[in-house]
Tab-separated table of C-alpha atoms in Angstrom:
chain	number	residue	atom	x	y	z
A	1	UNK	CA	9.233	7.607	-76.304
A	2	UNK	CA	12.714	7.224	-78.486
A	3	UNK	CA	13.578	10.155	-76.489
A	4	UNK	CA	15.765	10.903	-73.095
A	5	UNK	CA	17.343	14.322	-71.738
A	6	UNK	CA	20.204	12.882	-70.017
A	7	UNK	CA	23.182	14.043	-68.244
A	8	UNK	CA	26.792	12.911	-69.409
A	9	UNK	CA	30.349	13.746	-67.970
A	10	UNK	CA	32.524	15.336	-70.217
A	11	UNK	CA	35.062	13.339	-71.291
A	12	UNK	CA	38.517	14.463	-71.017
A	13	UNK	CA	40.103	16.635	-73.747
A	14	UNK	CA	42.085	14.445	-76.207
A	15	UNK	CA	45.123	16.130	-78.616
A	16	UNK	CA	43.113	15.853	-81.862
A	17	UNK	CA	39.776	16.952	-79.693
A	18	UNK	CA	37.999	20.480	-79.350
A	19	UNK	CA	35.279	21.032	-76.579
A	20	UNK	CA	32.058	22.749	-78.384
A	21	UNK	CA	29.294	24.555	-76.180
A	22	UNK	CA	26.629	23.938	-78.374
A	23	UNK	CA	24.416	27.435	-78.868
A	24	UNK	CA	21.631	26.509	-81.038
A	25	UNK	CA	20.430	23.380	-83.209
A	26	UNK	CA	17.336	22.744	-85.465
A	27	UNK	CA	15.209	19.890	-86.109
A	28	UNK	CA	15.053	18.791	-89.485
A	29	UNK	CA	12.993	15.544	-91.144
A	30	UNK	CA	16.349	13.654	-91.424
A	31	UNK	CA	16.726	14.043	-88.169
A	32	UNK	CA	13.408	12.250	-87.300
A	33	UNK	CA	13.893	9.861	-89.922
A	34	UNK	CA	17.381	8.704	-88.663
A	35	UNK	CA	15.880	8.165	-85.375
A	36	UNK	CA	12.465	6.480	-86.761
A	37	UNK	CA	15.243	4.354	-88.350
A	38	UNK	CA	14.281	4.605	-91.829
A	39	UNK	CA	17.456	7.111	-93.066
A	40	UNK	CA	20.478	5.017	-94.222
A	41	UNK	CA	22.397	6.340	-91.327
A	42	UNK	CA	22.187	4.446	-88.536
A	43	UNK	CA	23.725	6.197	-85.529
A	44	UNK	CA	25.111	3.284	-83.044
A	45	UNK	CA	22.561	3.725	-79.823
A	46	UNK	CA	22.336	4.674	-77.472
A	47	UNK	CA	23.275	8.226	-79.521
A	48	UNK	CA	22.543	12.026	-79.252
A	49	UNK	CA	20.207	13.236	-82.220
A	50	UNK	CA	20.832	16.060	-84.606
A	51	UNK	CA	22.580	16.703	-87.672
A	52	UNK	CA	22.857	20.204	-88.145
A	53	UNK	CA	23.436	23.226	-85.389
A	54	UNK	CA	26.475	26.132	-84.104
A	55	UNK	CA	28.612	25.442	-81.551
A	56	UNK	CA	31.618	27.999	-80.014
A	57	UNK	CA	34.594	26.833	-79.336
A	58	UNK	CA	36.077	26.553	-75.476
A	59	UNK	CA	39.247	24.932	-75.685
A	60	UNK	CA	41.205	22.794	-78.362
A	61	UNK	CA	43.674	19.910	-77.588
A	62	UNK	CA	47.316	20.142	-78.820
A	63	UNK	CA	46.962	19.387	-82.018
A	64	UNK	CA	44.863	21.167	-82.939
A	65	UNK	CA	45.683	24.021	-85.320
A	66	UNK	CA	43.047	25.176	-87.537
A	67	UNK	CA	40.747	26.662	-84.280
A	68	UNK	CA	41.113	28.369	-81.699
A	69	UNK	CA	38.827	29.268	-78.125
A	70	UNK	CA	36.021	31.610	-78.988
A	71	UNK	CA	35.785	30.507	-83.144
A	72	UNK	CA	32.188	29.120	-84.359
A	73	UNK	CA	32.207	25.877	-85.767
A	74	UNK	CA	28.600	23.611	-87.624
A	75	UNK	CA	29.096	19.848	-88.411
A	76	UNK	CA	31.277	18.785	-91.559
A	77	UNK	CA	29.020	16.105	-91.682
A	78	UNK	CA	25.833	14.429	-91.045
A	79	UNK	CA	25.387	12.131	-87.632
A	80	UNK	CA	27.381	14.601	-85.193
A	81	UNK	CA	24.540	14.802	-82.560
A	82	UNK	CA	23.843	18.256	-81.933
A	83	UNK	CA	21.211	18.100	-79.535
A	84	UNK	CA	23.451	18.623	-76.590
A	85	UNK	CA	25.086	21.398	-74.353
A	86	UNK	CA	28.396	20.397	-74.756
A	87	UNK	CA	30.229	18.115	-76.689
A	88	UNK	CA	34.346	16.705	-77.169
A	89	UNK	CA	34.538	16.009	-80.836
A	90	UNK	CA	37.528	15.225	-83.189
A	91	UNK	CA	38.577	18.267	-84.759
A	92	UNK	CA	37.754	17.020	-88.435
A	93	UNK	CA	34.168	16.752	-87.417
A	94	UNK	CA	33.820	20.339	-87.540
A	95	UNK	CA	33.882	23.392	-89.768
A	96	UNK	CA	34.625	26.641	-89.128
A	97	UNK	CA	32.143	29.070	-89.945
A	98	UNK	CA	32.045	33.046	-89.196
A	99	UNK	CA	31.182	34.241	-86.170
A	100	UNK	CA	29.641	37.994	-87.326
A	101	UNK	CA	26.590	35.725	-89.246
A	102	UNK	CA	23.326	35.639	-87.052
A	103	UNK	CA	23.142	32.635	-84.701
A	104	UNK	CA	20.118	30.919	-86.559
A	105	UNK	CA	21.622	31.566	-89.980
A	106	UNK	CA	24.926	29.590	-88.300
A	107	UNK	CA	22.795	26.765	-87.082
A	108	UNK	CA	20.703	26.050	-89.955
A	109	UNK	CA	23.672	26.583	-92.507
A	110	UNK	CA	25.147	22.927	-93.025
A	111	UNK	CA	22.203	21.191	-94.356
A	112	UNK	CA	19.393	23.170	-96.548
A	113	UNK	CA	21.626	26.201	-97.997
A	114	UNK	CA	24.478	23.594	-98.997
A	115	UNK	CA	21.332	21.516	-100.850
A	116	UNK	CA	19.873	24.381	-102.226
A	117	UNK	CA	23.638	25.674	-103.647
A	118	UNK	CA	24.209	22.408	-105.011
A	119	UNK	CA	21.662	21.790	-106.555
A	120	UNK	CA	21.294	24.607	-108.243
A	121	UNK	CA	25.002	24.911	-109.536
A	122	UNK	CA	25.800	21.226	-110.015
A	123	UNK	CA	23.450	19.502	-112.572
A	124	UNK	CA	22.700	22.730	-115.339
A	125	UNK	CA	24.558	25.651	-116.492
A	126	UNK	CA	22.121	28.315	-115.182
A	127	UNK	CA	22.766	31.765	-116.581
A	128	UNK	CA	20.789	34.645	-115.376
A	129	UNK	CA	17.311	35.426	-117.049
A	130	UNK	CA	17.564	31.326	-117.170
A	131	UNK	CA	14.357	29.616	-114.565
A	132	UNK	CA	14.042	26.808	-112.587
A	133	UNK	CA	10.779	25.234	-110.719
A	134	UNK	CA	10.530	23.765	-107.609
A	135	UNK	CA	8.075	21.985	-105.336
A	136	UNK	CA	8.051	22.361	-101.038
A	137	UNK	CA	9.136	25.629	-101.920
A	138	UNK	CA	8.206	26.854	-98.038
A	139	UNK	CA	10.678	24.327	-96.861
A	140	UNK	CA	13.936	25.205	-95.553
A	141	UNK	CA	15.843	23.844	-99.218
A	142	UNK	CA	12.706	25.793	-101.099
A	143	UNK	CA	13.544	29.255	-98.887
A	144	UNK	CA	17.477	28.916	-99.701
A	145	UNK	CA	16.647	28.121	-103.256
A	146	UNK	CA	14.479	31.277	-103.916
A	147	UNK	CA	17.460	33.480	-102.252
A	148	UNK	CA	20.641	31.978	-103.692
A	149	UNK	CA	18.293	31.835	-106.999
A	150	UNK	CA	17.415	36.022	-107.078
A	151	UNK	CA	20.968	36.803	-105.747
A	152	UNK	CA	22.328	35.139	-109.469
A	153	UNK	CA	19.718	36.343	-111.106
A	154	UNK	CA	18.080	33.241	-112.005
A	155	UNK	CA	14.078	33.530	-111.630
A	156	UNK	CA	11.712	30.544	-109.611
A	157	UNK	CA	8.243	29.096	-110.116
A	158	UNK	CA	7.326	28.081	-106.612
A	159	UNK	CA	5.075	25.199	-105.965
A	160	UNK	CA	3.198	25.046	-102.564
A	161	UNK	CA	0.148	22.943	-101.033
A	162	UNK	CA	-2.998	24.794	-100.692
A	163	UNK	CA	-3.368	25.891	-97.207
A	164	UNK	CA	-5.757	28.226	-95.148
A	165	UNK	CA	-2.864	30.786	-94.801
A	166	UNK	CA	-1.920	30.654	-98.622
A	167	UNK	CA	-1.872	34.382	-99.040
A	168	UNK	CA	0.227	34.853	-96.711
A	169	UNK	CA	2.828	32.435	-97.199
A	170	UNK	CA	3.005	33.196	-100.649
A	171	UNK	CA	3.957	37.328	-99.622
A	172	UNK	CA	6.655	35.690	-97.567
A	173	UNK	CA	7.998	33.874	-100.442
A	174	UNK	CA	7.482	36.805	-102.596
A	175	UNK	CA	9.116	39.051	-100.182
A	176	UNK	CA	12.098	36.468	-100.422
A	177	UNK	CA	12.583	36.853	-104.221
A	178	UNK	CA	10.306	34.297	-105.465
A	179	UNK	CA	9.182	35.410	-109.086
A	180	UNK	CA	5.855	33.334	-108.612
A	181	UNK	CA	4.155	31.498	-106.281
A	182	UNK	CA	1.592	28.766	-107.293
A	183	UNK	CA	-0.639	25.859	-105.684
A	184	UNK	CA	-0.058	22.063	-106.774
A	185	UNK	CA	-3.447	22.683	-108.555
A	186	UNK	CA	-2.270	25.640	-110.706
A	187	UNK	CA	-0.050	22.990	-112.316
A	188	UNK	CA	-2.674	21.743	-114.693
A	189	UNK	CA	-4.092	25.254	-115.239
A	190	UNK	CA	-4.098	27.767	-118.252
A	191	UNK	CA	-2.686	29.994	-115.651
A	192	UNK	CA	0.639	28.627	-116.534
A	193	UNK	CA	0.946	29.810	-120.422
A	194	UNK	CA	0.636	33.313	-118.491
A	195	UNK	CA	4.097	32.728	-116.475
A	196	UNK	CA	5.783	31.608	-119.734
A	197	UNK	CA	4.706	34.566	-121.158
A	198	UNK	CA	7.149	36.080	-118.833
A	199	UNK	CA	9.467	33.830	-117.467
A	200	UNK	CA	11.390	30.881	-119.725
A	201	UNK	CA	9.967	27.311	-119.222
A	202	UNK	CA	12.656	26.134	-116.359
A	203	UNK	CA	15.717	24.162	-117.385
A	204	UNK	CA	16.267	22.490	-113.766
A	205	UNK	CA	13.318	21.152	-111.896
A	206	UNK	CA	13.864	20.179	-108.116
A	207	UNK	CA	11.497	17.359	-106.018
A	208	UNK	CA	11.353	16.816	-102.729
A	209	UNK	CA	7.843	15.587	-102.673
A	210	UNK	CA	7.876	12.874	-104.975
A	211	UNK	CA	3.908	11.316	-106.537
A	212	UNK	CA	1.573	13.464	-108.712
A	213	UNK	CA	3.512	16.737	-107.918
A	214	UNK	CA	6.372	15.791	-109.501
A	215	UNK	CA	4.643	14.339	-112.547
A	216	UNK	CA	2.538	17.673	-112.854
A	217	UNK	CA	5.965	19.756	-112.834
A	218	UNK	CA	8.144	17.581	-115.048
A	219	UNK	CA	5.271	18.714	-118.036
A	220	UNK	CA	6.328	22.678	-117.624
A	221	UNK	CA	10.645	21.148	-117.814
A	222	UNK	CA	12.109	22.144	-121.415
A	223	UNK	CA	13.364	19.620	-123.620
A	224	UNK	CA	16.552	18.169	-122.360
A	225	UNK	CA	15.976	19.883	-118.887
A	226	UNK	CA	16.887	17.725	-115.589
A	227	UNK	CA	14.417	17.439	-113.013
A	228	UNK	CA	16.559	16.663	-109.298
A	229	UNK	CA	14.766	14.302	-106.344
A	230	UNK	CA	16.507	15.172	-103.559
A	231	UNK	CA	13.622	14.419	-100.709
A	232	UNK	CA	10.390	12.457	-100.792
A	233	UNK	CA	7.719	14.053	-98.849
A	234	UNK	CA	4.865	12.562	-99.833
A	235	UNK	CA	6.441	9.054	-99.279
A	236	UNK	CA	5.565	8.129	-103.168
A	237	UNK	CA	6.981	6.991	-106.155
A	238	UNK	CA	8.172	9.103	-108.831
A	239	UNK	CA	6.005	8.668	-111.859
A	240	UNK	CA	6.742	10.113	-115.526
A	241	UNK	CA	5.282	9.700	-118.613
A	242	UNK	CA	6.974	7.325	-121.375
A	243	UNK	CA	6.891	10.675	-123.708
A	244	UNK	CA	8.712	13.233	-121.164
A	245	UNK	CA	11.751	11.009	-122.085
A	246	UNK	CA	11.161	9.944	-125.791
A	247	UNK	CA	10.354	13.137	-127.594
A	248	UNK	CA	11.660	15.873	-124.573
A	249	UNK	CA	14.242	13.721	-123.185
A	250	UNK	CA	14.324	14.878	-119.655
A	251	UNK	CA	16.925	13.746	-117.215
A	252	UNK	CA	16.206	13.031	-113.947
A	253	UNK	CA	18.774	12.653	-111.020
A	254	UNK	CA	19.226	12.664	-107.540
A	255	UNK	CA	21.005	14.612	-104.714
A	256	UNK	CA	22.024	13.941	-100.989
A	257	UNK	CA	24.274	16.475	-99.403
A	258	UNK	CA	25.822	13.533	-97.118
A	259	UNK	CA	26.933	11.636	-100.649
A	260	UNK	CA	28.340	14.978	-101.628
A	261	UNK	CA	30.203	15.817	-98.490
A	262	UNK	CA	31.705	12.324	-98.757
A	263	UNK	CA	32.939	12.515	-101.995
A	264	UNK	CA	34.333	15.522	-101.313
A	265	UNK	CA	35.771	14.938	-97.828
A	266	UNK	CA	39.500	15.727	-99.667
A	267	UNK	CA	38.289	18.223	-101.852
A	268	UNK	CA	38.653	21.421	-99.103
A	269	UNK	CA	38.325	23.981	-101.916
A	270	UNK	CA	34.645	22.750	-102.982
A	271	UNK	CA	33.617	22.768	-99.382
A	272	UNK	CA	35.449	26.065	-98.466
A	273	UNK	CA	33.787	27.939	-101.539
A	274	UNK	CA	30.744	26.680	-101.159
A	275	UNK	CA	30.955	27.562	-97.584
A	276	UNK	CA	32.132	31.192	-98.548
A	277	UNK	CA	29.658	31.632	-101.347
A	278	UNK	CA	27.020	31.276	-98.118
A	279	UNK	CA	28.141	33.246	-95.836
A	280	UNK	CA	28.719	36.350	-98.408
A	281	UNK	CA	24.985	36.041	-99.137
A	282	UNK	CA	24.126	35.634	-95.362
A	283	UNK	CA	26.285	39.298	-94.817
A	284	UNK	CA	24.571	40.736	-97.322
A	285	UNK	CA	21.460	40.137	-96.298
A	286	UNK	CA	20.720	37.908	-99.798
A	287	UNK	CA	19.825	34.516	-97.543
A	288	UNK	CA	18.631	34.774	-94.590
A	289	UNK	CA	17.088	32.145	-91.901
A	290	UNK	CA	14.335	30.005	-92.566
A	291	UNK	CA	10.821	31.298	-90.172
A	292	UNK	CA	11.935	29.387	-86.792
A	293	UNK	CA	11.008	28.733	-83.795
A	294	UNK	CA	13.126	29.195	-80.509
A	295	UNK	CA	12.704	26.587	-77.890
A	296	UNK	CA	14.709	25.625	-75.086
A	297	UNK	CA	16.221	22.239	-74.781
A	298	UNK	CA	14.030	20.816	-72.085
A	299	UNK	CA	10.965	21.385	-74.130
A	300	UNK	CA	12.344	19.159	-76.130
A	301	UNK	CA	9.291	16.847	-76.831
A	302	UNK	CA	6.724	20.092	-77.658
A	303	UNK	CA	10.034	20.912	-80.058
A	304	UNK	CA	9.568	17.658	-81.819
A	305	UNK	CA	5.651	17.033	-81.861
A	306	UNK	CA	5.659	20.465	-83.645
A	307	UNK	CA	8.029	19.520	-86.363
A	308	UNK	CA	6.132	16.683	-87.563
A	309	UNK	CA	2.834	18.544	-87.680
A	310	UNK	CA	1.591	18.695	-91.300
A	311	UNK	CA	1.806	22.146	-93.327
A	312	UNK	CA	4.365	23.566	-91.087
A	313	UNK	CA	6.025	27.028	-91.770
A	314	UNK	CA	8.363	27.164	-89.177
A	315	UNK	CA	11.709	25.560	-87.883
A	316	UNK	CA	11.950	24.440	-84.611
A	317	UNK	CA	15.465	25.489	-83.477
A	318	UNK	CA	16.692	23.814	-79.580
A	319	UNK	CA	18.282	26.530	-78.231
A	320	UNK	CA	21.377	24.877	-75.818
């Protein structure tokens, strides 16, 4: 196995440093990916895995001003390894976050709500009454996008894989906000003229699945729409048809949230809104957690197996 629980001193507390007690940390795919090696992040080994996860604060070294003991903090980037206990790290590593927001909501903040807010304000104009579609619409990204999506009053068409438990997980995604809820299949159906009977054929289109999916949901786009890639879960190719971009001419474009963060590592104000935007939601009760599961560290491996299982509804979340 890639994997080791291990024991490390703590190193001592340098001026620019802040010592974290992690609290809680998910496992996401890019987190498996990084370590399968296949992510163009490369951690140098031997390294702690995780990307994403809350921490509180202990104590800070001199110079550092912007936190203080007892203050919540989540990566400002991707590669911090937050499968640990407790960690030194440079102060610029971290973000502050609120500390009256749920735990879980804290932890699984930095990565899918910042994709899902991004992608829907950066690449169309969305006004409300305006729709968008989206495929892996159960996965953490799909879950933020419904919420941040109903709270501006911008309506979804949620594409899922047929499952056993399909009724059920679409009343979850209903009970989300999702305006409707439909199978891969339904994508080629008649069924469809009946949504546009109530809901506009979607501007924005977002992919994180990649082969005949996205081909079967870049047909409902309107002309001049964009269609975003931002994950590829069924490991193929995106395929369109010569005519999507001659007589509709569709845009298509692509998103990583590490890109973003890097091209806006001097832009505080992005981040900070952004940031803000989230946590207003989270206090209002307009985005909430993605399903999770709790697991403590040392069941570490059962954590991971689980995550890779196909069809899976649930987060696993380390609890440190």
């Amino acid at each position: 196995s890639l994997f080791r629980l291990k024991d490390l001193e703590v190193p001592k507390l340098g001026d620019s440093d802040v010592h974290v007690k992690m609290l809680a940390a998910p496992i996401n795919p890019a987190d498996i990916n990084m370590i399968q090696g296949t992510y163009p992040l490369l951690s140098p080994l031997p390294a702690v895995g995780g990307n994403e996860g809350v921490g509180e604060v202990l104590e800070v070294g001199r110079h550092v001003t912007a936190l203080k003991p007892g203050d919540w903090v989540i990566p400002a980037d991707a590669g911090l390894g937050t499968w640990r206990t407790w960690g030194m790290l440079p102060e610029e590593k971290l973000l502050k976050v609120p500390s009256d927001i749920p735990v879980l909501c804290a932890a699984t903040l930095s990565v899918n709500p910042c994709t899902a807010f991004r992608v829907l304000a950066d690449f169309e104009s969305l006004v409300p009454g305006d729709s968008i579609i989206q495929n892996a619409a159960n996965s953490g990204v799909g879950q933020a996008v419904i919420q941040i999506a109903r709270a501006s009053g911008i309506k979804t068409i949620n594409v899922v894989r047929d499952r056993p438990d399909l009724p059920k997980l679409v009343e979850r995604l209903m009970a989300l906000g999702a305006d409707h809820v439909i199978t891969e299949e339904m994508l080629r159906k008649p069924e469809m003229k009946e949504i546009f009977k109530s809901t506009p054929k979607p501007r924005l289109a977002l992919n994180c699945v990649g082969g005949k999916s996205t081909t079967e949901m870049l047909r409902h786009l309107q002309p001049k729409g964009t269609m975003v890639t931002y994950g590829g879960m069924a490991k193929q190719p995106v395929m369109v048809p010569v005519s999507a971009f001659i007589f509709r001419d569709v845009r298509l474009r692509g998103f990583w949230m590490t890109q973003w963060r890097k091209d806006h590592a001097q832009d505080q104000a992005s981040v900070a809104g952004m940031m803000d935007t989230l946590c207003q939601l989270i206090r209002r009760g307009q985005l909430t957690a993605p399903a999770c599961t709790e697991v403590p560290l040392q069941d570490y491996r059962a954590a991971l197996e689980a995550s890779m299982k196909p069809f899976v509804s649930s987060k696993q979340i380390l609890l440190l």
